[in-house]
GROMACS .gro file of C-alpha atoms in nm:
model
  416
    1MET     CA    1   0.000   0.000   0.000
    2GLY     CA    2   0.279   0.234   0.092
    3GLU     CA    3   0.470   0.139  -0.222
    4THR     CA    4   0.166   0.230  -0.432
    5GLN     CA    5   0.143   0.575  -0.275
    6ASN     CA    6   0.513   0.637  -0.329
    7GLN     CA    7   0.481   0.542  -0.693
    8ASP     CA    8   0.185   0.774  -0.736
    9PHE     CA    9   0.372   1.072  -0.592
   10ALA     CA   10   0.707   0.989  -0.750
   11PRO     CA   11   0.827   1.257  -0.996
   12SER     CA   12   0.796   1.166  -1.359
   13SER     CA   13   1.114   1.131  -1.563
   14LYS     CA   14   0.965   1.355  -1.834
   15CYS     CA   15   0.866   1.684  -1.672
   16ILE     CA   16   0.667   1.918  -1.891
   17ALA     CA   17   0.768   2.279  -1.830
   18PRO     CA   18   0.479   2.521  -1.789
   19PRO     CA   19   0.424   2.750  -2.086
   20ARG     CA   20   0.611   3.077  -2.051
   21SER     CA   21   0.389   3.379  -2.094
   22LYS     CA   22   0.464   3.617  -2.378
   23THR     CA   23   0.374   3.981  -2.409
   24ARG     CA   24   0.460   4.291  -2.607
   25LEU     CA   25   0.798   4.443  -2.533
   26TYR     CA   26   0.656   4.785  -2.445
   27ARG     CA   27   0.459   4.629  -2.157
   28VAL     CA   28   0.775   4.509  -1.979
   29TRP     CA   29   1.017   4.781  -2.092
   30LYS     CA   30   1.227   4.906  -1.800
   31GLY     CA   31   1.235   5.267  -1.916
   32ARG     CA   32   0.993   5.532  -1.790
   33ASN     CA   33   0.828   5.589  -2.126
   34LYS     CA   34   0.453   5.597  -2.181
   35PHE     CA   35   0.312   5.402  -2.476
   36LEU     CA   36  -0.011   5.452  -2.669
   37CYS     CA   37  -0.178   5.267  -2.959
   38GLY     CA   38  -0.021   4.934  -2.870
   39GLY     CA   39   0.335   5.067  -2.850
   40ARG     CA   40   0.321   5.260  -3.177
   41LEU     CA   41   0.343   5.599  -3.002
   42ILE     CA   42   0.625   5.651  -2.753
   43PHE     CA   43   0.611   5.942  -2.509
   44GLY     CA   44   0.834   6.048  -2.225
   45PRO     CA   45   0.737   6.026  -1.857
   46ASP     CA   46   0.641   6.396  -1.861
   47ALA     CA   47   0.419   6.369  -2.169
   48ALA     CA   48   0.157   6.592  -2.006
   49SER     CA   49   0.380   6.890  -2.084
   50CYS     CA   50   0.301   6.832  -2.452
   51LEU     CA   51  -0.061   6.926  -2.373
   52LEU     CA   52   0.059   7.245  -2.207
   53SER     CA   53   0.264   7.336  -2.515
   54THR     CA   54  -0.038   7.264  -2.733
   55PHE     CA   55  -0.242   7.510  -2.527
   56LEU     CA   56   0.032   7.776  -2.536
   57ILE     CA   57   0.035   7.753  -2.917
   58GLY     CA   58  -0.332   7.693  -2.990
   59ALA     CA   59  -0.488   7.951  -2.757
   60PRO     CA   60  -0.309   8.260  -2.903
   61ALA     CA   61  -0.356   8.128  -3.257
   62LEU     CA   62  -0.729   8.077  -3.198
   63THR     CA   63  -0.757   8.428  -3.057
   64PHE     CA   64  -0.588   8.568  -3.367
   65PHE     CA   65  -0.823   8.376  -3.599
   66ILE     CA   66  -1.128   8.509  -3.418
   67LYS     CA   67  -1.001   8.867  -3.443
   68MET     CA   68  -0.935   8.821  -3.815
   69LEU     CA   69  -1.280   8.673  -3.876
   70VAL     CA   70  -1.437   8.974  -3.709
   71ARG     CA   71  -1.242   9.215  -3.931
   72ILE     CA   72  -1.256   9.013  -4.254
   73ARG     CA   73  -1.547   9.217  -4.389
   74GLU     CA   74  -1.370   9.545  -4.317
   75VAL     CA   75  -1.056   9.460  -4.514
   76ASP     CA   76  -0.989   9.343  -4.866
   77PHE     CA   77  -1.144   9.004  -4.939
   78LEU     CA   78  -0.826   8.846  -5.076
   79TYR     CA   79  -0.606   9.001  -4.807
   80GLY     CA   80  -0.826   8.882  -4.520
   81HIS     CA   81  -0.862   8.525  -4.646
   82VAL     CA   82  -0.492   8.484  -4.731
   83VAL     CA   83  -0.383   8.605  -4.386
   84LEU     CA   84  -0.633   8.372  -4.222
   85ILE     CA   85  -0.539   8.063  -4.429
   86VAL     CA   86  -0.161   8.113  -4.390
   87GLY     CA   87  -0.197   8.152  -4.015
   88LEU     CA   88  -0.409   7.837  -3.999
   89VAL     CA   89  -0.152   7.639  -4.199
   90LEU     CA   90   0.134   7.757  -3.976
   91THR     CA   91  -0.059   7.660  -3.664
   92ILE     CA   92  -0.141   7.312  -3.796
   93LEU     CA   93   0.221   7.256  -3.900
   94ASP     CA   94   0.348   7.373  -3.563
   95LEU     CA   95   0.119   7.139  -3.370
   96THR     CA   96   0.198   6.852  -3.608
   97PHE     CA   97   0.575   6.890  -3.557
   98LEU     CA   98   0.516   6.911  -3.181
   99PHE     CA   99   0.321   6.585  -3.180
  100MET     CA  100   0.575   6.410  -3.408
  101THR     CA  101   0.862   6.514  -3.182
  102SER     CA  102   0.684   6.409  -2.864
  103SER     CA  103   0.549   6.072  -2.986
  104ARG     CA  104   0.845   5.940  -3.185
  105ASP     CA  105   1.119   5.708  -3.066
  106PRO     CA  106   1.418   5.945  -3.022
  107GLY     CA  107   1.667   5.664  -3.089
  108ILE     CA  108   1.647   5.437  -2.786
  109ILE     CA  109   1.930   5.182  -2.769
  110PRO     CA  110   1.838   4.821  -2.676
  111ARG     CA  111   1.935   4.711  -2.328
  112ASN     CA  112   2.145   4.407  -2.247
  113SER     CA  113   2.012   4.139  -2.016
  114ARG     CA  114   2.366   4.065  -1.899
  115SER     CA  115   2.694   4.247  -1.895
  116PRO     CA  116   2.941   4.200  -2.181
  117GLU     CA  117   3.242   3.981  -2.118
  118SER     CA  118   3.554   4.155  -2.002
  119ASP     CA  119   3.839   4.214  -2.240
  120GLU     CA  120   4.150   4.058  -2.092
  121SER     CA  121   4.375   4.264  -2.317
  122HIS     CA  122   4.328   4.572  -2.097
  123SER     CA  123   4.570   4.628  -1.815
  124ALA     CA  124   4.456   4.743  -1.472
  125SER     CA  125   4.717   5.016  -1.466
  126SER     CA  126   4.587   5.192  -1.777
  127VAL     CA  127   4.211   5.138  -1.745
  128GLU     CA  128   3.952   5.251  -1.492
  129TRP     CA  129   3.787   4.926  -1.392
  130MET     CA  130   3.414   4.896  -1.342
  131ASN     CA  131   3.429   4.743  -0.993
  132SER     CA  132   3.246   4.998  -0.781
  133ALA     CA  133   2.882   4.955  -0.879
  134THR     CA  134   2.940   4.612  -1.035
  135PRO     CA  135   3.186   4.427  -0.808
  136ASP     CA  136   3.137   4.092  -0.983
  137MET     CA  137   3.248   4.227  -1.321
  138LYS     CA  138   3.590   4.318  -1.455
  139LEU     CA  139   3.504   4.568  -1.724
  140PRO     CA  140   3.686   4.886  -1.820
  141ARG     CA  141   3.475   5.192  -1.753
  142THR     CA  142   3.576   5.350  -2.084
  143LYS     CA  143   3.698   5.233  -2.423
  144ASP     CA  144   3.868   5.424  -2.704
  145ILE     CA  145   3.741   5.389  -3.060
  146CYS     CA  146   3.836   5.561  -3.385
  147VAL     CA  147   3.580   5.793  -3.553
  148TYR     CA  148   3.679   5.974  -3.874
  149GLY     CA  149   4.045   5.934  -3.779
  150HIS     CA  150   3.995   6.071  -3.426
  151ILE     CA  151   4.005   5.878  -3.099
  152VAL     CA  152   3.670   5.900  -2.918
  153ARG     CA  153   3.617   5.761  -2.569
  154VAL     CA  154   3.291   5.575  -2.499
  155LYS     CA  155   3.160   5.492  -2.152
  156PHE     CA  156   2.994   5.189  -2.000
  157CYS     CA  157   2.631   5.235  -1.888
  158ASP     CA  158   2.553   5.066  -1.556
  159THR     CA  159   2.178   5.067  -1.622
  160CYS     CA  160   2.166   4.936  -1.978
  161LEU     CA  161   2.479   4.718  -1.934
  162LEU     CA  162   2.642   4.827  -2.258
  163TYR     CA  163   2.909   5.055  -2.397
  164ARG     CA  164   2.732   5.360  -2.532
  165PRO     CA  165   2.790   5.433  -2.901
  166PRO     CA  166   2.964   5.762  -2.983
  167ARG     CA  167   2.747   6.067  -2.907
  168ALA     CA  168   2.497   5.853  -2.713
  169SER     CA  169   2.409   5.928  -2.353
  170HIS     CA  170   2.177   5.796  -2.082
  171CYS     CA  171   1.877   6.015  -2.003
  172SER     CA  172   1.808   6.005  -1.630
  173ILE     CA  173   1.447   6.120  -1.685
  174CYS     CA  174   1.345   5.855  -1.940
  175ASN     CA  175   1.598   5.598  -1.808
  176ASN     CA  176   1.717   5.508  -2.159
  177CYS     CA  177   2.036   5.535  -2.359
  178VAL     CA  178   1.962   5.749  -2.665
  179GLN     CA  179   2.155   5.776  -2.992
  180ARG     CA  180   2.302   6.122  -3.059
  181PHE     CA  181   2.145   6.249  -2.739
  182ASP     CA  182   2.085   6.625  -2.755
  183HIS     CA  183   1.877   6.700  -2.446
  184HIS     CA  184   1.549   6.614  -2.274
  185CYS     CA  185   1.301   6.885  -2.370
  186PRO     CA  186   1.046   6.962  -2.097
  187TRP     CA  187   0.817   7.140  -2.345
  188VAL     CA  188   0.763   6.831  -2.560
  189GLY     CA  189   0.808   6.581  -2.276
  190GLN     CA  190   1.054   6.366  -2.472
  191CYS     CA  191   1.424   6.312  -2.529
  192ILE     CA  192   1.565   6.478  -2.839
  193GLY     CA  193   1.785   6.231  -3.023
  194VAL     CA  194   1.887   6.117  -3.368
  195ARG     CA  195   1.533   6.020  -3.480
  196ASN     CA  196   1.334   6.326  -3.372
  197TYR     CA  197   1.591   6.606  -3.384
  198ARG     CA  198   1.478   6.712  -3.732
  199THR     CA  199   1.113   6.744  -3.630
  200PHE     CA  200   1.225   6.932  -3.318
  201ILE     CA  201   1.410   7.185  -3.536
  202LEU     CA  202   1.101   7.222  -3.755
  203PHE     CA  203   0.885   7.266  -3.445
  204ILE     CA  204   1.085   7.552  -3.293
  205SER     CA  205   1.139   7.715  -3.634
  206THR     CA  206   0.766   7.706  -3.714
  207SER     CA  207   0.688   7.841  -3.366
  208THR     CA  208   0.921   8.134  -3.430
  209ILE     CA  209   0.762   8.209  -3.767
  210LEU     CA  210   0.412   8.181  -3.618
  211CYS     CA  211   0.496   8.425  -3.338
  212ILE     CA  212   0.637   8.679  -3.585
  213TYR     CA  213   0.337   8.628  -3.815
  214VAL     CA  214   0.075   8.685  -3.544
  215PHE     CA  215   0.261   8.984  -3.400
  216THR     CA  216   0.304   9.150  -3.738
  217PHE     CA  217  -0.056   9.126  -3.856
  218SER     CA  218  -0.191   9.214  -3.512
  219LEU     CA  219   0.016   9.532  -3.526
  220LEU     CA  220  -0.113   9.607  -3.877
  221ASN     CA  221  -0.469   9.567  -3.754
  222LEU     CA  222  -0.402   9.822  -3.479
  223LEU     CA  223  -0.245  10.069  -3.722
  224GLU     CA  224  -0.551  10.047  -3.951
  225GLU     CA  225  -0.786  10.148  -3.669
  226TRP     CA  226  -0.923  10.503  -3.683
  227GLY     CA  227  -0.764  10.749  -3.445
  228GLY     CA  228  -0.419  10.722  -3.295
  229ILE     CA  229  -0.229  10.409  -3.203
  230TRP     CA  230  -0.287  10.465  -2.832
  231ASP     CA  231  -0.661  10.503  -2.880
  232ALA     CA  232  -0.669  10.180  -3.081
  233MET     CA  233  -0.474   9.997  -2.810
  234SER     CA  234  -0.712  10.120  -2.541
  235ARG     CA  235  -1.013   9.998  -2.739
  236ASP     CA  236  -0.868   9.652  -2.822
  237VAL     CA  237  -0.695   9.523  -2.508
  238VAL     CA  238  -0.712   9.159  -2.622
  239LEU     CA  239  -0.508   9.235  -2.932
  240VAL     CA  240  -0.250   9.420  -2.721
  241ILE     CA  241  -0.214   9.120  -2.486
  242LEU     CA  242  -0.176   8.891  -2.789
  243MET     CA  243   0.102   9.112  -2.926
  244ALA     CA  244   0.281   9.121  -2.591
  245TYR     CA  245   0.259   8.742  -2.562
  246CYS     CA  246   0.405   8.689  -2.911
  247PHE     CA  247   0.679   8.947  -2.847
  248ILE     CA  248   0.794   8.761  -2.534
  249ALA     CA  249   0.761   8.414  -2.688
  250VAL     CA  250   0.958   8.501  -3.000
  251TRP     CA  251   1.267   8.578  -2.794
  252PHE     CA  252   1.253   8.233  -2.639
  253VAL     CA  253   1.177   8.017  -2.943
  254GLY     CA  254   1.371   8.248  -3.174
  255GLY     CA  255   1.680   8.233  -2.958
  256LEU     CA  256   1.645   7.856  -2.936
  257SER     CA  257   1.620   7.834  -3.316
  258VAL     CA  258   1.934   8.043  -3.366
  259PHE     CA  259   2.125   7.839  -3.109
  260HIS     CA  260   2.031   7.507  -3.272
  261PHE     CA  261   2.119   7.644  -3.615
  262TYR     CA  262   2.468   7.708  -3.476
  263LEU     CA  263   2.477   7.352  -3.337
  264MET     CA  264   2.369   7.209  -3.672
  265SER     CA  265   2.628   7.407  -3.865
  266THR     CA  266   2.906   7.279  -3.636
  267ASN     CA  267   2.756   6.928  -3.597
  268LYS     CA  268   2.738   6.939  -3.218
  269THR     CA  269   2.464   6.851  -2.974
  270THR     CA  270   2.347   7.054  -2.678
  271TYR     CA  271   2.494   6.792  -2.445
  272GLU     CA  272   2.832   6.808  -2.619
  273ASN     CA  273   2.831   7.187  -2.633
  274PHE     CA  274   2.785   7.235  -2.259
  275ARG     CA  275   2.964   6.929  -2.121
  276TYR     CA  276   3.232   6.823  -2.364
  277ARG     CA  277   3.358   7.136  -2.539
  278TYR     CA  278   3.587   7.085  -2.835
  279ASP     CA  279   3.809   7.378  -2.743
  280LYS     CA  280   4.151   7.216  -2.729
  281LYS     CA  281   4.097   6.958  -3.001
  282GLU     CA  282   3.910   6.937  -3.328
  283ASN     CA  283   3.549   6.823  -3.334
  284PRO     CA  284   3.566   6.477  -3.498
  285PHE     CA  285   3.209   6.504  -3.629
  286ASP     CA  286   3.239   6.845  -3.797
  287ARG     CA  287   3.260   6.799  -4.177
  288GLY     CA  288   3.185   7.153  -4.285
  289MET     CA  289   2.871   7.366  -4.262
  290ILE     CA  290   2.705   7.245  -4.582
  291LYS     CA  291   2.763   6.876  -4.514
  292ASN     CA  292   2.656   6.915  -4.152
  293LEU     CA  293   2.324   7.076  -4.249
  294LYS     CA  294   2.270   6.818  -4.521
  295GLU     CA  295   2.336   6.535  -4.274
  296ILE     CA  296   2.080   6.661  -4.025
  297LEU     CA  297   1.806   6.809  -4.245
  298PHE     CA  298   1.814   6.602  -4.564
  299SER     CA  299   1.939   6.258  -4.463
  300LYS     CA  300   1.722   5.953  -4.406
  301THR     CA  301   1.575   5.898  -4.062
  302ALA     CA  302   1.781   5.655  -3.857
  303PRO     CA  303   1.619   5.309  -3.832
  304LEU     CA  304   1.451   5.184  -3.518
  305LEU     CA  305   1.677   4.983  -3.290
  306VAL     CA  306   1.399   4.861  -3.061
  307ASN     CA  307   1.073   4.707  -3.183
  308PHE     CA  308   0.842   4.772  -2.889
  309ARG     CA  309   0.563   4.568  -3.048
  310GLU     CA  310   0.754   4.242  -3.075
  311MET     CA  311   0.650   3.946  -2.859
  312VAL     CA  312   0.897   3.868  -2.579
  313THR     CA  313   0.906   3.630  -2.284
  314GLU     CA  314   0.796   3.816  -1.976
  315GLU     CA  315   1.021   3.623  -1.736
  316ASP     CA  316   1.338   3.724  -1.917
  317HIS     CA  317   1.265   4.095  -1.883
  318THR     CA  318   1.168   4.049  -1.517
  319ILE     CA  319   1.513   3.903  -1.458
  320LEU     CA  320   1.664   4.202  -1.636
  321GLY     CA  321   1.506   4.435  -1.384
  322SER     CA  322   1.651   4.240  -1.092
  323ILE     CA  323   1.997   4.248  -1.250
  324THR     CA  324   1.999   4.626  -1.273
  325LYS     CA  325   1.895   4.658  -0.909
  326ARG     CA  326   2.159   4.405  -0.804
  327PHE     CA  327   2.434   4.621  -0.948
  328GLY     CA  328   2.326   4.923  -0.746
  329VAL     CA  329   2.180   5.127  -1.030
  330ASP     CA  330   1.913   5.276  -0.805
  331VAL     CA  331   2.167   5.448  -0.578
  332ILE     CA  332   2.403   5.585  -0.844
  333ASN     CA  333   2.307   5.906  -1.014
  334SER     CA  334   2.437   6.049  -1.338
  335LYS     CA  335   2.709   6.256  -1.174
  336GLU     CA  336   2.853   5.967  -0.974
  337LYS     CA  337   2.876   5.744  -1.280
  338ASP     CA  338   3.128   5.979  -1.440
  339LEU     CA  339   3.359   5.980  -1.139
  340GLU     CA  340   3.682   5.788  -1.133
  341VAL     CA  341   3.741   5.466  -0.945
  342GLY     CA  342   3.806   5.527  -0.578
  343THR     CA  343   3.524   5.779  -0.520
  344ILE     CA  344   3.235   5.530  -0.492
  345GLY     CA  345   3.204   5.268  -0.221
  346LYS     CA  346   3.109   4.904  -0.263
  347ASP     CA  347   2.749   4.986  -0.174
  348GLY     CA  348   2.730   5.223  -0.471
  349LYS     CA  349   2.718   5.543  -0.262
  350LEU     CA  350   2.955   5.835  -0.293
  351LEU     CA  351   3.236   5.839  -0.039
  352PRO     CA  352   3.322   6.156   0.155
  353ASP     CA  353   3.606   6.362   0.011
  354ILE     CA  354   3.838   6.272   0.299
  355LEU     CA  355   3.797   5.897   0.232
  356GLN     CA  356   3.844   5.907  -0.145
  357ASN     CA  357   4.158   5.755  -0.300
  358LEU     CA  358   4.311   5.650   0.032
  359ASP     CA  359   4.601   5.402   0.037
  360TYR     CA  360   4.468   5.152   0.289
  361ASP     CA  361   4.770   4.925   0.250
  362GLY     CA  362   4.995   5.209   0.355
  363ILE     CA  363   4.773   5.278   0.656
  364GLU     CA  364   4.793   4.917   0.766
  365ASN     CA  365   5.171   4.908   0.726
  366SER     CA  366   5.208   5.226   0.930
  367LEU     CA  367   5.036   5.076   1.236
  368ARG     CA  368   5.255   4.983   1.533
  369LYS     CA  369   5.353   4.621   1.563
  370ASP     CA  370   5.486   4.424   1.858
  371LYS     CA  371   5.793   4.200   1.864
  372GLY     CA  372   5.600   3.905   1.727
  373GLY     CA  373   5.489   4.095   1.419
  374ASN     CA  374   5.127   4.135   1.535
  375LEU     CA  375   4.947   4.466   1.554
  376ASP     CA  376   5.006   4.648   1.883
  377LEU     CA  377   4.653   4.769   1.964
  378ASP     CA  378   4.567   5.036   2.217
  379PRO     CA  379   4.433   4.857   2.529
  380TYR     CA  380   4.195   5.142   2.603
  381PHE     CA  381   4.010   5.105   2.271
  382PHE     CA  382   4.055   4.728   2.233
  383PRO     CA  383   3.988   4.571   2.580
  384THR     CA  384   3.892   4.236   2.428
  385ALA     CA  385   4.247   4.170   2.308
  386GLN     CA  386   4.388   4.254   2.648
  387GLU     CA  387   4.133   4.032   2.817
  388GLU     CA  388   4.238   3.735   2.610
  389GLU     CA  389   4.605   3.798   2.692
  390TYR     CA  390   4.581   3.883   3.064
  391GLY     CA  391   4.266   3.702   3.167
  392THR     CA  392   4.334   3.489   3.484
  393GLY     CA  393   4.027   3.268   3.483
  394ASP     CA  394   4.065   2.895   3.417
  395GLY     CA  395   3.818   2.798   3.151
  396THR     CA  396   3.666   2.447   3.130
  397VAL     CA  397   3.415   2.288   2.897
  398ASP     CA  398   3.126   2.084   3.035
  399ASP     CA  399   2.950   1.787   2.876
  400ASN     CA  400   2.713   2.014   2.680
  401GLY     CA  401   3.001   2.197   2.515
  402THR     CA  402   2.946   2.516   2.720
  403GLU     CA  403   3.254   2.701   2.837
  404THR     CA  404   3.262   2.792   3.203
  405SER     CA  405   3.512   2.995   3.402
  406SER     CA  406   3.588   2.983   3.769
  407GLN     CA  407   3.735   3.329   3.781
  408ARG     CA  408   3.592   3.543   3.498
  409ASN     CA  409   3.612   3.918   3.534
  410SER     CA  410   3.351   4.153   3.391
  411SER     CA  411   3.618   4.391   3.264
  412ALA     CA  412   3.961   4.359   3.108
  413VAL     CA  413   4.264   4.342   3.339
  414LEU     CA  414   4.518   4.593   3.227
  415PRO     CA  415   4.892   4.549   3.297
  416ARG     CA  416   5.060   4.793   3.529
   0.00000   0.00000   0.00000
């Protein structure tokens, strides 16, 4: 009877593994992006700011259209309709470029589920080793590669477990490595990278043109009013507020457009311009103004590196999340990742300045030693060592393995 029960509960030699659940990649992606339409639209974590930008563009434009519709009978038929249609086209284009910039993949680089194998050809004396946040790995923090005949240094990303391609950087807001990372724009709620930089340029350029357009024709409407300019401004306060709004906004978006035109002509990103200035050496990516503008404005859009709609095994990406937490990614910020070895402790936290780059071997060698070669510890701070040396109690062990002492003191006996 017992043998029958054991046979019933004995494990079968052919175990059938349970089916592993599959899902879309965007559902288990470890970045902070927001996805719509089944992963076809990719927004940043602060995508709500896109709605604010839409309001800041649409509300003044709508006010201008209403003012033009009111005055369309008072002006020339062709003039009134042309001004109205051109303004409407500019507004639609501006909002379209805003939505394309905010909802497009900026060039997200695929993550690795495990760290790359270390290259044994590197020597520890010439390479900063990745052993602070990832103590189990022996990986150089940086590597040198050749780009257009220039040596460019690439860094290892602790979060994505990969060496970033040239000009790529990790966005701390979206938690992704992005190709040709320019900046994270709070007005569109998305990273600006290699795949949406062109639409971003078109967005800010169209915004500048729209502001100038609305300001100019609002001023012309005031000048055509009967009486003086001040009387017209006092009668139409809404138009004056619209002009003031466009005057202030054009300095912001206009200045941004001029700045990015300079970046395009020199083939630099905002991140490179403010953090890695090419002052002492030549910019390896600058190929002349014409070629730089042609590369950015008239080249093909970079292909997608991550297909967020592909079916993946959910368990594998769950393991990926535990790996990144194991290596202390949650406690290392972007500034600490760029520091040299010796400034970050084993727990991943930044050490105080006084403890950084200390020679602990030299400290140990400088300690006092007795005649036997052992460390000569201060008896005041280390009473346990003195107790073991000068204790007078005779210790015995009973049958239960418990040590007893006939004369055990509660405090250490110090020599006199």
